[in-house]
Each structure stands twice: as structure tokens, then as C-alpha cells.
Amino acid sequence: MRELDTKYEHKKVETDKYETWLEKEYFKAGDTSKEPYSLVIPPPNVTGKLHLGHAWDNTLQDIIARYQRLQGKDVLYLPGMDHAGIATQARVEERLKSQNISRYDLGREKFLEVSWDWKNEYADHIREQWGKMGLSLDYSRERFTLDSGLNDAVNKVFVDLYNDGLIFQGYRIINWDVEAKTALSNIEVIHKEIEGNFYTFSYNVVETGEKLSVSTTRPETMFGDVAIIVHPDDERYQHLIGKNAVNPANGDVLPIIADDYIDIEFGTGVMKCTPAHDPNDFDLGKKHNLEMPIIMNPDGTMNELTGKYEGMERFACRKQLVKDIEDAGNLVSIEKHVHQVGHSERTDAIIEPYLSKQWFVKMQPLAQDVLDNQKEDGIDFFPQRFENTFDRWLENIEDWCISRQLWWGHRIPAWFHNETEEIYVGLEAPEDIENWTQDEDVLDTWFSSALWPFSTMGWPEKTEDYDRYYPTNAMVTGYDIIFFWVARMAFQGRYFTDSKPFDDVLIHGLIRDETGRKMSKSLDNGVDPMDVIEEYGVDALRYFLTTNSTPGQDMRYIPEKVESSWNFINKIWNASRFVMMHISDGRYDIEEAKLSQVDRFIIDKFNKTLKLVSDNMDKYEYANVGTEVTRFVWDDFANWYIELSKTGLQSDDETEVYATKATLSYMLKNILIVLSPFMPFVTEEIYTHIPNSLESINLETWPKALDVETSDLNQVEFVINAITAIRELRVSYEVKPSKPLNAILLDSNDATFKLSNTLEAMFKSMARVSIVDAVDSSLVAPIVGGSVVLDKEEMVDKEALKVKLLAEEKRLNQEIKRAEGMLSNTNFISKAPESKVNEEKAKLEEYKRQLKLVETQLKDV
């Protein structure tokens, strides 16, 4: 059996393993003898490299997949990528621009060829990064949101929703991105607080010569004004209703009309109406049958309706127009005004409310179906509070604008007759195609992403994968796309498969920098996960990402914590080397071993840890898993059992030696299996060095508790506490570790604590003491379950002892006060589990017992 390297070198450990795993098809789903379990990767955009957020998201999924495989399930972890319409097209156009080429120079078909080349290039990068992360994906089932199968699914969904009256085309005020030149849905708009101006202008009443003060934050839209509106009950303006006022921007005469929409108390109580450039004005325009002139081009420049301002960029027009109105004497005031302004999520351009003919999904009935189902057999959210976020959004949902003025994406399966303008929507083009023109627009990226859990399984065909793996078991995603994606998957799943798309949704937060700021290009505080892997290894990164935050909470990237994860792995490596030195000579079976107290002690500790770990794995509480595993491996196994095992390894009794080696082998193997979902590379490396292990840790099963006799294990716990106390006293009182001491061991009733012969020998050797019946002058160290009494004269002078005893007395009094406070709190008593209350009561009694011992010593000092 080859030896484990002296040092843990992550680069060496991680080399070639992933390729071997794929070659051996460890991650390929399809074993029908097992219970199926499935999850689909949230498809990353083919726009660039994966970031730290992807690494977190993907590692959480991979932990779930690996854990479920260890549970004996047939796991499908399905990979795929998203075509990311706006984002990818923008990146491709940016590359073409650097070559002095525009997409219009190429034409649609050639541009799409270039876009597919981009996709293939970046898909290779993404797969390489998935490999670096160790994701246990089944690449034989990889999908792309723009592949032919998903295109068929998208077209069917569009056609069915259209035929069912849930997709319609109409004029609405939409969010227009003037840089991408496309419509956006409401949730693709990011609102930012910016300082602007509140402009008030004077509109002259034609019939009376009166002046009306009208305010706006967007003067450039005044060219689209079609009316002045006042409240019908506003006595200030009732006499002007039916009259006309002059628009100071262009001299147009506007009717003064009344509507109770107007807030009499707000501003001057007079509002201009611009139906083509404001959603509220659009509703008023429809109500009063007003014209709806569009005064801006799709690129954000002013059009022919703006006269001399035609061709000007919208904000340049604003500046010039305000100056011209001021010169004409019709500017009343300009006030600083801080307000929320919508920006494009993709290009960061300020959104232009814009009247446009677009395709929409009628959302209310789809959302209501999901809400009704949530009450019966709904999706389970982890943490549960995000279900409220999910429900609130569905309850207040608006129709979804799904058309995008792009070339890269699923082209809308709708055709317009060249002469009659009749609309045809279908899976196939019209037979007399020469008489029809297909809609130029493509669908919102999220339209295809919403079908991801079932379209990737072959839907609309009833494939074997669809029947076996859908609905999926779990979805992992960030709280920032609950609306974008989770809600849309939910209603498309309900409508087209009559099922929720997944049982559970695990929600994680955002990764921030050390100071809590969101990572962004503008702040230049992003972290490339590949750089972290280069420095610390992927296992350290994975362990850090998944054990340092609870579900739904943001996490800060702190390099020192990644280093701590590396240190933990190094601890495991060194402990493994110790074990390998003693088990490399053969096979050691725990079932055949006659286990000592110490062996049974570590197995019992592992059993308890395993129960906590399994429970928390099932609840996706990986931070709790990390706490329990790290404590057990670092403290119980590496620090204590390995040290205690040396007695058994050096024994003259071959039975005892065999049992110790069997326990070391059993414990190491099971520790590696439990850790393998988090750190697959290093656990594989160590595991394959264990004699008679399987070909790979990927073929293992989750450990089961091994029943052991526990009635006498309190002795081991007592010995560990006693050794710890003596070592701490040696350090505290500057007594050399090598100096022999006399000690008395007492139980909680101050009777002699009886140890087995083996444990007594271990205790004497490790604590460097002799056990005696009496000492001349007592120095008592209270420990859980009793106390250790040393000879004061061997230890310290009285003054130093008094200081230490007073400090301990103070600490114990504080603990007693805290415990009594908790136990007198009615909320704690009524709400805490009975086990927790009993635990606190036991602690209080123990603190009181220890305090009594300290007080007794103080009297003698």
C-alpha cells in the first residue's frame, strides 16, 4: 500500500481526480434499482467566468447530490447553461464593435452564428470551472436553454398559453432600455436613489390669461403632453375645466380636463398628462380617450415630434429645453429632488417608460394556482420565511412583458399576414409562408429558464427521465432571484405538468467582501474562485463557503477563514498519516475487535456526532454540520483518541492492539465519508490509501451508528477532563510538564473516582501523576462529574493561588446568575424544549457544586 505524502499539497491532491471520476461514470444517473433523487443546476449565463457566488451556489448543490448518493439513491445532478439573451448579445456586440463591425453589418443569421461561437467558447470555460469545483454532474444529460429540445418546449408553452388566452399582444407602457433597445420586465429594473431636479413650469390658460404651475422631473417628455388634468372638486381650478392651456415646450394647446385621480394636496394640484411615457398617464389617456404620441426614438434620442430638438440625446434635450423655457419666461422654479429612478439590470441605463406593442403573459390566474397549491402540497422553503416573500410577490403580481427586441434568443412563434395583418401563432410556420412575416422579437430569457426543471428532462415528450426524475427534489438559489426564477418555475410547472417543479428550495444569500459591501466591478472587490483554489485548494474553499453561513443569510468572504478551512484539512491529513502508519500492514475489522473503553468512547462520540450531522444535512443546515464535524475531528478524534490510542498500540496484548487499529481504521474511514460531500478531493486521496477500501469514496455509503456498550464511558470522559485540568494547572502555575505530581480523583459526591486498570494507566502516563489517597495541602480543580485534587505545596504559592481562586469564584457566580436568570424567565421555560430546560438546570447544579469547592479552598488559603 502506497504511503500518504508527508505534507498536504492541495494542487497535487486535486490533480487528475475529476477526470478519473468522469471516466468511471461515478456521477451518471440511471440505476433503476435505487430510489431516484434529482436536482438541476441553476444554469449560469454563457457570458464569462463563474464568480464566487456561483461557487457557493454550486457547492451547496453538489453537497446535496453527494450526500444523497451516499444515502444509496440514484442521483441525477443535471448540468446546463443559459443563453442569457440581453447579457450575451451585449457581450457579442461589444466584441464585434472592437472589430468595427455592427450586428446590422452581419445580418441576423450571421450574427447568430457568431453568438453560437461565443456560446461554445464560454461553455468550455464553464465546464472547466465546474471540474475545478469538483461538481458531480451527469454530463451525458447536459442542456442549454437555446438547444433544439428546449426550443421545442418553449414554443409549445408559448402556443398553449396563447391559445388559452394567457398570452396576448398589446400596447402598454413598458420599461425600455435605450442602450440594449429592448423592453424589460419590472423585475429586471433596479431602482437607485439619485438626486435630480423637480422642475415647475408655467402653462398659460388661453381663454383667461391665467398661469398654471405644473411640475415634472422629466421635462423632455413635455412634447408628449396631451392634456392638463385637475381634480373636479378642486375649487381653485373648477372654472378652468373645459378650457385650454399652452404647452411651454412647443406651444401646443392642451385641453384642461378633470379626474379624481389627481391628489389635490400634492404640489399645485395640476398635472400634465403624457400617456406614451408614463404608466399612470397611460391609464388616464385610455380613460379619457386621449392621443398617445411617442416623442422619443428607441435609442433614447428625441424624434421628429420634438422639432428643433430632434436627434438630441434625451438628457441633453432636457438641459436645452429647460434653458429655452427659462429664456421664454415660463420657468417657475427648479428644486433639488432625491428620488428612486429605475435602471436596467443589464446595462445600467436609466429606464425610459415607453409606449410599445409587446407580448405579455396574463399572470393573475397562473399566480393564483400556485398560491392555492402552496396551502396544500406546496414548495418547502429553507428557511421558511422566504415563503412569505414568495407569496407576497405572487399576490401582487403584474402581467409579464415577455418580448425582447433582440436577435439572440427564442424567436417568438408568431407570424403576421403581409396584407391582412392577421396573427398566426403555431408550432410550425404557416404553409403559405411567402405571405407571412415572423415576429422579429425573441422571448425574455426567463421565459425559457422558467421551464428548466422539466424541459431538461425531455418535456413535452414523456421521456424515461421525465417520468423518473421529475418533479425534482431540491433547488438551490439566491434570495435575489426568487421573483425572477423561483416563482416563474413554480407557475410554469403547475400549469404544464400539474406539479410543483421541486419539493424543496434552499435559499442562500449574497457573498460580500470583508467589510460587508456587495461585490461588484465598480468597487473592484470581486474575488475569482479560481484564484482562491490556486492558493488554498478547492476543498478549503468549498468547506469555507458552506459552513460559514446559515440558509438565507449573506456571507462575508474572509481569507483568514478560508485559511482556517485549509488548516482543518491539514489537521485531517496529519491525523490520517498517524492512522496509516498503524493500519497499512493489514485489514482490521471493527466487528471482530474486542473494543476497549477508549475505543467504545470514540465510537459513541461519533454516533452522537453522526446523528447531529445527519439531522442537519437533511435540513440543509451546513454551518451546524461544520461545527459538529470540526469539533469531533479536531478535538475528540485527533486531539484525544489518537493520543489515548497510543497506549493500546503499545500494548503487549495483541487483542488490544488489533482493537485499537480496527477503531482507528473504522473512525478514519467514516470521518472521510462524512466529510466527502464537502471536500471530495482530499477525502478521496486519503480514502484510497486505506487498506481494502473500495475503488473510490464515491462508491461508499453513509455511515450507520455502531452499537457499543456505554455504561462505563463516563470514566473516559472523566479522565480526559482530569488530564485537561491538570495540564491547564501546570501551565497556569508554571509547573513543568515533566514534573511528577500526586493526585486524588473524586466523584461529584467527593468519593474516590474508580477507574479501570487500563484507564488508570493511561491517566498516570498522560498526566504525569501518581494516584494517592491523601495530600498534605489540597488544590482542588473542579471538573464535570467530580474534581481533581493536587498537592498545593507542589504547585504554587498561596498568593498566586488566591488570585486564581477568586477569578474562578467570580466566573462561577456569573454563570450561576446567568443560569438562574434563564430558569426564572417564563418565556424560556414555556418555549424551550424540555431537554434544553433540563440541561440548564443540570448546569446550574454543577456550577453550584464547583463554587462550593472553590469557596472551601479559599478558606484554606
XYZ file of C-alpha atoms in Angstrom, residues 7 50 53 58 124 138 176 207 221 276 350 363 368 403 448 593 623 629 707 731 818:
21
model
C 2.726 17.143 3.558
C -18.093 31.891 -12.850
C -21.481 33.367 -5.845
C -22.871 25.071 -6.974
C -15.874 25.210 -22.401
C -24.028 13.917 -15.198
C -37.409 50.459 -22.145
C -59.188 81.840 -22.521
C -41.389 64.294 -22.122
C -46.967 57.376 -24.057
C -31.840 54.801 -16.857
C -50.183 36.438 -14.672
C -53.331 32.162 -8.054
C -40.960 40.118 -25.751
C -37.118 29.540 -21.112
C -12.446 -6.397 17.537
C -22.983 25.574 9.243
C -17.728 17.714 12.408
C -23.892 -0.138 18.852
C 0.605 25.953 32.515
C -26.996 33.631 34.132
